[in-house]
PDB file of C-alpha atoms in Angstrom:
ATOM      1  CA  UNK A   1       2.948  -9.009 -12.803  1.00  0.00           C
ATOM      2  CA  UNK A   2       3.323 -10.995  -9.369  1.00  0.00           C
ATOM      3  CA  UNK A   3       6.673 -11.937  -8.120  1.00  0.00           C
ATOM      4  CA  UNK A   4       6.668 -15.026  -6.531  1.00  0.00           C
ATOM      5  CA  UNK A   5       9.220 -14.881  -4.700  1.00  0.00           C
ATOM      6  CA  UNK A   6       8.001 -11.903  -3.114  1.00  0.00           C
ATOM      7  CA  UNK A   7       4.887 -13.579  -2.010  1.00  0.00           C
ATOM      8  CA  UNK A   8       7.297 -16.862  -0.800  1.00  0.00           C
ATOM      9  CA  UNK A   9       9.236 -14.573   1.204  1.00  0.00           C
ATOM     10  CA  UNK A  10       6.122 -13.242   2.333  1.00  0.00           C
ATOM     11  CA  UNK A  11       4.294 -16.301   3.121  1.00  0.00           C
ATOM     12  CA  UNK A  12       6.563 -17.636   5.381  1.00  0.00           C
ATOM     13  CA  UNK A  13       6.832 -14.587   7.889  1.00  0.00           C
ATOM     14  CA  UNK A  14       3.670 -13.767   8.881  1.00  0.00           C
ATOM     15  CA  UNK A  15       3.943 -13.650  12.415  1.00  0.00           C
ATOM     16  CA  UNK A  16       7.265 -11.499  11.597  1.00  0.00           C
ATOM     17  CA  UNK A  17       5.732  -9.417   9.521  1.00  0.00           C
ATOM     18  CA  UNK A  18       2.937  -8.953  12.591  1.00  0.00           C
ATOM     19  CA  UNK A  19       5.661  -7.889  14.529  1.00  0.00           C
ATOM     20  CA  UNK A  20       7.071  -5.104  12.820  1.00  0.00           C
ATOM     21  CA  UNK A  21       6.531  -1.992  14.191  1.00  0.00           C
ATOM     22  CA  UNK A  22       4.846   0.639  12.613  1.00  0.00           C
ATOM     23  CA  UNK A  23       6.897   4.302  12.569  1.00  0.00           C
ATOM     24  CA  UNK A  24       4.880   7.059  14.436  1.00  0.00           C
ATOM     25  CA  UNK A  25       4.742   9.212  11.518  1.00  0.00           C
ATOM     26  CA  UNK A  26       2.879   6.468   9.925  1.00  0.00           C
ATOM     27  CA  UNK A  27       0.451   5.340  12.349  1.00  0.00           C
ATOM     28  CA  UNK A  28      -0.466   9.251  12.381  1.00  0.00           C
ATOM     29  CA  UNK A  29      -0.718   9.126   8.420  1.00  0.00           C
ATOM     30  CA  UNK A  30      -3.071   6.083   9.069  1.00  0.00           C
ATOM     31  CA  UNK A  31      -5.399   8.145  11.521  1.00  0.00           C
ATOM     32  CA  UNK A  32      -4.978  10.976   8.911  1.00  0.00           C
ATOM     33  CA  UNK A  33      -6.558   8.951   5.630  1.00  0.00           C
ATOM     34  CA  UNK A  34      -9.142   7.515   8.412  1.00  0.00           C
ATOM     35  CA  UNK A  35     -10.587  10.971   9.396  1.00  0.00           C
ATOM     36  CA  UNK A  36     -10.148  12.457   6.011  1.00  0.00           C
ATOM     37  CA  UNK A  37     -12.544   9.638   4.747  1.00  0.00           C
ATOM     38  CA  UNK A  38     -14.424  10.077   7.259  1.00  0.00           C
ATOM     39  CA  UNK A  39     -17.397   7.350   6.703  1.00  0.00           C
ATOM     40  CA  UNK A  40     -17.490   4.504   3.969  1.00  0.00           C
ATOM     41  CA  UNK A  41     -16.003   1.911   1.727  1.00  0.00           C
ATOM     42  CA  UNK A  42     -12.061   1.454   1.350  1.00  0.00           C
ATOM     43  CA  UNK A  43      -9.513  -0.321  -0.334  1.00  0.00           C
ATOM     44  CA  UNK A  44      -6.880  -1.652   1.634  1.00  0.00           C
ATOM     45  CA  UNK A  45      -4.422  -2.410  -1.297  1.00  0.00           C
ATOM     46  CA  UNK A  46      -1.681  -4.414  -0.827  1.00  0.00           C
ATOM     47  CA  UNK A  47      -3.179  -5.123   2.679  1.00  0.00           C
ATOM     48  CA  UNK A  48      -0.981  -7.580   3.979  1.00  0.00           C
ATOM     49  CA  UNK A  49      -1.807  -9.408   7.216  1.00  0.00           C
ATOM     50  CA  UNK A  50      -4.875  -6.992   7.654  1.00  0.00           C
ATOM     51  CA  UNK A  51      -3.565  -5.242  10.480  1.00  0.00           C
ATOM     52  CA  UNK A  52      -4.236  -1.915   8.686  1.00  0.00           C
ATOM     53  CA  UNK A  53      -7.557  -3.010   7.941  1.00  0.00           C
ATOM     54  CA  UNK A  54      -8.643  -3.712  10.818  1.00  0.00           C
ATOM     55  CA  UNK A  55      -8.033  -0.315  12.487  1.00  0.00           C
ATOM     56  CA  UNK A  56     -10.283   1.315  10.073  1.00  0.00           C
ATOM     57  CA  UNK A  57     -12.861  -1.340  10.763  1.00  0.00           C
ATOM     58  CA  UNK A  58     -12.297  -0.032  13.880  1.00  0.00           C
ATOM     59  CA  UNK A  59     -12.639   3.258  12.768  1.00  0.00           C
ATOM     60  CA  UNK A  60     -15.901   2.392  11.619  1.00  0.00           C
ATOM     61  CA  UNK A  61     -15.076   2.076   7.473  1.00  0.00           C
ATOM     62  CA  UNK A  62     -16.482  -0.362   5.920  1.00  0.00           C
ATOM     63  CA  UNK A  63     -13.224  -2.113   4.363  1.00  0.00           C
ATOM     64  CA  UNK A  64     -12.118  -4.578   1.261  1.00  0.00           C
ATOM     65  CA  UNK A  65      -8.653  -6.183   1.854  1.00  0.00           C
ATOM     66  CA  UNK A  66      -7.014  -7.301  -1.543  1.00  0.00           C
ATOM     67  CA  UNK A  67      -3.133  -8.773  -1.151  1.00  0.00           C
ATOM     68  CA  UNK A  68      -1.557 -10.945  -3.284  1.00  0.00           C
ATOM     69  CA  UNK A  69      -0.060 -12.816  -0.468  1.00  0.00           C
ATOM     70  CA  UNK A  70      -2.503 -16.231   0.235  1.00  0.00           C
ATOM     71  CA  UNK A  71      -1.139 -16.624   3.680  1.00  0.00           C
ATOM     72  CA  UNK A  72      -1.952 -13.234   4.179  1.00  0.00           C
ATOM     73  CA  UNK A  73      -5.294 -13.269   3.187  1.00  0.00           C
ATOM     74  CA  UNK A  74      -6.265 -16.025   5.378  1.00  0.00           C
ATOM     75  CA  UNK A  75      -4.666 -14.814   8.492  1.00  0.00           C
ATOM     76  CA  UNK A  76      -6.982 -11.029   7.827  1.00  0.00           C
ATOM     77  CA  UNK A  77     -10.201 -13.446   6.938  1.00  0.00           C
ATOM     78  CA  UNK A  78      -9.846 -15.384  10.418  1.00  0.00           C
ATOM     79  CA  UNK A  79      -9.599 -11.941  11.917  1.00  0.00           C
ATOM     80  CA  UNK A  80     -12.644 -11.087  10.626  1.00  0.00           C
ATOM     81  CA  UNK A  81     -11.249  -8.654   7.683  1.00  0.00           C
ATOM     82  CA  UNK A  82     -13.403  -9.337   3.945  1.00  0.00           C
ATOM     83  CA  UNK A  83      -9.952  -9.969   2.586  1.00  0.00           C
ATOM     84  CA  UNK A  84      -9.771 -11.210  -0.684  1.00  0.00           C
ATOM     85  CA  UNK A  85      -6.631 -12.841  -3.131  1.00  0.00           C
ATOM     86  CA  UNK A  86      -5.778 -10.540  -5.584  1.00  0.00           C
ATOM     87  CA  UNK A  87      -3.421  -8.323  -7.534  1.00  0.00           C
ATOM     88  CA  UNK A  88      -2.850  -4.432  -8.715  1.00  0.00           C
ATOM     89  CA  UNK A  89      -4.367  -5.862 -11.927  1.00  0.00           C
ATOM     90  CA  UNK A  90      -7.759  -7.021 -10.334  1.00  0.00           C
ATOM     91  CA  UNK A  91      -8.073  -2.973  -9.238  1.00  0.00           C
ATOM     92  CA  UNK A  92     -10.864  -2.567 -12.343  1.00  0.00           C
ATOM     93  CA  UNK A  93     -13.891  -0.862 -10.249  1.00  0.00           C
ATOM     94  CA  UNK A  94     -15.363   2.901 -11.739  1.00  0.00           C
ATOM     95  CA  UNK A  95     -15.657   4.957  -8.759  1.00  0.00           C
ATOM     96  CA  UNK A  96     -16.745   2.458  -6.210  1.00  0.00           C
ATOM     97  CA  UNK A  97     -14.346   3.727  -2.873  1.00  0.00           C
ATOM     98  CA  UNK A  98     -14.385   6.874  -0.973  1.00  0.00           C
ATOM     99  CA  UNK A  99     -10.511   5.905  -0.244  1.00  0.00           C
ATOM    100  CA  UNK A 100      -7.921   3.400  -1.361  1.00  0.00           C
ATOM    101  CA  UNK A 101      -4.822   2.782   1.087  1.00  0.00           C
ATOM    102  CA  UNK A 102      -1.790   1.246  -0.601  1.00  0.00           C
ATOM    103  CA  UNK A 103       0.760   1.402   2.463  1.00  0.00           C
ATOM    104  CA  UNK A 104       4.221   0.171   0.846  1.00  0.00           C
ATOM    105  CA  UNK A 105       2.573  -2.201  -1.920  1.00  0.00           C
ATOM    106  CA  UNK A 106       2.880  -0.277  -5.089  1.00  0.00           C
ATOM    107  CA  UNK A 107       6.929  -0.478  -4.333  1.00  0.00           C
ATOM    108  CA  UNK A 108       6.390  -4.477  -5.118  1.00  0.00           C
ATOM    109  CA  UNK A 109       5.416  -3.256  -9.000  1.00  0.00           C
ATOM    110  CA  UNK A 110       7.663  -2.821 -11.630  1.00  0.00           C
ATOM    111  CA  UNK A 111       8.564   0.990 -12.384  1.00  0.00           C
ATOM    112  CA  UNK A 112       6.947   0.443 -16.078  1.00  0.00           C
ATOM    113  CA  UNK A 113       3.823  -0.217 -13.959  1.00  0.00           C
ATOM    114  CA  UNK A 114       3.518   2.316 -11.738  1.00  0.00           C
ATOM    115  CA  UNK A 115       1.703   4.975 -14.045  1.00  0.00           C
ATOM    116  CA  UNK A 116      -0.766   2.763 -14.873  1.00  0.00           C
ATOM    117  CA  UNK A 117      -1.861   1.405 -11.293  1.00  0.00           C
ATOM    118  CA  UNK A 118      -1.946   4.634 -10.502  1.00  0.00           C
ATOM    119  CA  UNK A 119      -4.578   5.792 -12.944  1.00  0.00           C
ATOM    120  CA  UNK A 120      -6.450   2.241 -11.874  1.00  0.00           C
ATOM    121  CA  UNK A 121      -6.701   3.752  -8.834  1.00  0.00           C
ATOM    122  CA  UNK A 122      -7.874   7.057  -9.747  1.00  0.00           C
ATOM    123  CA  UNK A 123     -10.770   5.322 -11.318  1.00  0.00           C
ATOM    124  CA  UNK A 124     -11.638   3.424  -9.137  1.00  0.00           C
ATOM    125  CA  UNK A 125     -12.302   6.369  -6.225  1.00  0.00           C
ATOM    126  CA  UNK A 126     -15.065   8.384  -6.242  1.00  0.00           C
ATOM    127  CA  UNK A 127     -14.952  11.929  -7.686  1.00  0.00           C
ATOM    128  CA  UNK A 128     -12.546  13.838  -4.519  1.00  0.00           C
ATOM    129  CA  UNK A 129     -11.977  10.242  -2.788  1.00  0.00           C
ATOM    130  CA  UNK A 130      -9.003   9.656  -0.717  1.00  0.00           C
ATOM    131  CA  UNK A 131      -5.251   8.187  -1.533  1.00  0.00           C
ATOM    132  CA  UNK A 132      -2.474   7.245   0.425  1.00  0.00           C
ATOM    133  CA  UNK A 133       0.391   5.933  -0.653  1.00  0.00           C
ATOM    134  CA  UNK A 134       3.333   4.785   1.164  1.00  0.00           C
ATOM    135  CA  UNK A 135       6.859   4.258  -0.504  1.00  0.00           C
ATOM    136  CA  UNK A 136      10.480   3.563   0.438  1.00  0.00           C
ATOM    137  CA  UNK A 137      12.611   6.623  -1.022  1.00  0.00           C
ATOM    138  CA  UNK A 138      16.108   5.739  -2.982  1.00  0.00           C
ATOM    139  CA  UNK A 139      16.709   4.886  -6.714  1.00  0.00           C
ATOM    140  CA  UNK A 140      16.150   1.531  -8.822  1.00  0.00           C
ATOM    141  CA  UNK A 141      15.008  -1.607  -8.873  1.00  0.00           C
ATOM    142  CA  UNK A 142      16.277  -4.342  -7.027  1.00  0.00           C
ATOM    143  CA  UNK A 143      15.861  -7.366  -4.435  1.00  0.00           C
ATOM    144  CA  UNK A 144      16.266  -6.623  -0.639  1.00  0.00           C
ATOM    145  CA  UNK A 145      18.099  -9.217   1.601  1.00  0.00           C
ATOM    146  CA  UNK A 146      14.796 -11.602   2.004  1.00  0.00           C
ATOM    147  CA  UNK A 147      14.274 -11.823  -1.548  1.00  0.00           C
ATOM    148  CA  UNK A 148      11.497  -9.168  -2.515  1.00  0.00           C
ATOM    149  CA  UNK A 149      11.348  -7.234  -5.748  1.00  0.00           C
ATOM    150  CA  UNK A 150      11.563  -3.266  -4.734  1.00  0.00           C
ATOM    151  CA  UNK A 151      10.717  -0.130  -6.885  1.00  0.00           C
ATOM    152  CA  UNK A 152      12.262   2.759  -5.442  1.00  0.00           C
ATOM    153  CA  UNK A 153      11.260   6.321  -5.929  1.00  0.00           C
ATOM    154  CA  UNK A 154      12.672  10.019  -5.762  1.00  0.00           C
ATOM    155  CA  UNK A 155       9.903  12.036  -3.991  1.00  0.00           C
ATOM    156  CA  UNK A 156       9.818  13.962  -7.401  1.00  0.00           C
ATOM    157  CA  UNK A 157       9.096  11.141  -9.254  1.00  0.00           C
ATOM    158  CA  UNK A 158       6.325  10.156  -7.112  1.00  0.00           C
ATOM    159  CA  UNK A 159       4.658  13.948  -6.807  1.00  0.00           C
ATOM    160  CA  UNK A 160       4.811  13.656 -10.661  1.00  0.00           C
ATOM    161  CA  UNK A 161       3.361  10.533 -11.247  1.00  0.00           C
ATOM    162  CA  UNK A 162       0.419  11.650  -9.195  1.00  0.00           C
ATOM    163  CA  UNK A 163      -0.363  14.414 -10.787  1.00  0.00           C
ATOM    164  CA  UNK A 164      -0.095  13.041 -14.323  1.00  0.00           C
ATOM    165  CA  UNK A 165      -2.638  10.495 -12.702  1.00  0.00           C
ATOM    166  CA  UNK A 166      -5.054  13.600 -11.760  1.00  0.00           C
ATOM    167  CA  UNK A 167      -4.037  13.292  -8.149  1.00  0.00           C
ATOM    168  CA  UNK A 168      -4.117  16.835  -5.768  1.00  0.00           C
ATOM    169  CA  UNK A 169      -1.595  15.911  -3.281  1.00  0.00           C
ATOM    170  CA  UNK A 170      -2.742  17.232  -0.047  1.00  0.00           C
ATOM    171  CA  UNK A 171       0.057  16.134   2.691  1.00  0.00           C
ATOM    172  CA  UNK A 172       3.545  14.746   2.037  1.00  0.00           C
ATOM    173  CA  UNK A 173       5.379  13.072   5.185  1.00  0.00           C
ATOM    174  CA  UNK A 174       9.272  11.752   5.280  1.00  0.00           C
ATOM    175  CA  UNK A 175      11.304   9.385   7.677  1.00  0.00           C
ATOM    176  CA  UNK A 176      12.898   6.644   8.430  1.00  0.00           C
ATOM    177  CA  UNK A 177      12.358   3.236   9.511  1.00  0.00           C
ATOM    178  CA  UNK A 178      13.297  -0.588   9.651  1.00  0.00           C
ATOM    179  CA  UNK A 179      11.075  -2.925   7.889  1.00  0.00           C
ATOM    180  CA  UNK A 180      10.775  -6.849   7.447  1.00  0.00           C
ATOM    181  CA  UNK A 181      13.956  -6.923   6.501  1.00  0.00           C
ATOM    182  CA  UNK A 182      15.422  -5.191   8.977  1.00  0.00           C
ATOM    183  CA  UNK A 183      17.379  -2.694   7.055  1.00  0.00           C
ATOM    184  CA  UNK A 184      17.023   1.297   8.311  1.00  0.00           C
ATOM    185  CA  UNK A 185      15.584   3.189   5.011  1.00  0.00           C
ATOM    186  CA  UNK A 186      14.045   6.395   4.138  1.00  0.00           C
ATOM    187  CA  UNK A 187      10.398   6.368   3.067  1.00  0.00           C
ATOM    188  CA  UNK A 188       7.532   8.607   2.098  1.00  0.00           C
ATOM    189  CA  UNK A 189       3.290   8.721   2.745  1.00  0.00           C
ATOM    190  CA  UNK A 190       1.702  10.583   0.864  1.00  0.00           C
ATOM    191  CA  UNK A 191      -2.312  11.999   1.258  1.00  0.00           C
ATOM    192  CA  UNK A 192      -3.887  12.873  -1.916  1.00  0.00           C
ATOM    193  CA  UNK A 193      -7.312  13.110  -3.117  1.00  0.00           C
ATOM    194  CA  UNK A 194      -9.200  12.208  -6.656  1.00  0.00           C
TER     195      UNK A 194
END
């Protein structure tokens, strides 16, 4: 499923959403799933403006950008990011990445879903490849003040969704921040491996 008005409220703040600053416990989670890759080719998931993606370029990973978003996808491309228009659906590779990084995308899917982009995911890392995941923490399902479609999660839900999807969880980080949206809420990264 894609909810367009998530990707309309998307679409027309880019250079907002560029501006948002990224929590220091997640721009250490970041450099975490870099090193624990190590070398290779990633999935930047969800990748949004390809701000992400380009770090681990950086970083020297060889990355594939897949959003949903198309003004997204064109602002990564003229930055020089192999970002492509796409969905959680169109994740249908068989081992093909040594890590997939879904910073606060999977939130965007219906709870129904979850489960089963999760085991997409699973299959499409190599054996022991890397996962991160990043969430916002709280209960339900519901639309946020600019109009996108949230799934929240319990950090027990999420530690047993991944490991009925074969996931070892390997690091587990909580705080707080203020997104797009500007509201203050809780949220979770998690580092897990295939």
């Amino acid at each position: 499923m894609t909810d367009e008005r998530t990707i309309n409220a998307y679409s027309t703040r880019v250079a907002d959403y560029l501006q948002v600053p990224l929590p220091p416990e997640q721009i250490e989670a970041r450099m975490a799933f870099a090193e624990a890759v190590g070398t290779g080719h990633i999935l930047d998931l969800g990748s949004g403006p390809g701000s992400d993606s380009a770090f681990f370029m950086r970083e020297g990973l060889t990355v594939r950008a897949l959003d949903a978003t198309p003004a997204f996808v064109e602002h990564a491309r003229e930055n020089g990011v192999d970002a492509h228009l796409g969905t959680f659906e169109d994740v249908t590779e068989k081992a093909e990445y040594d890590g997939i990084y879904a910073s606060f995308s999977l939130l965007h899917a219906p709870r129904a879903e979850f489960p089963r982009h999760l085991a997409a995911i699973h299959r499409a890392l190599k054996p022991g490849g890397i996962f991160f995941l990043g969430l916002k923490l709280g209960t339900g399902e519901h639309r946020d003040d600019l109009d996108r479609y949230y799934t929240y999660f319990s950090q027990t839900e999420i530690e047993e969704a991944m490991a009925h999807a074969d996931f070892t969880i390997d690091r587990i980080t909580t705080g707080m921040g203020t997104g797009l949206a500007g509201s203050y809420d809780g949220f979770i990264l998690v580092l897990a491996h295939a």
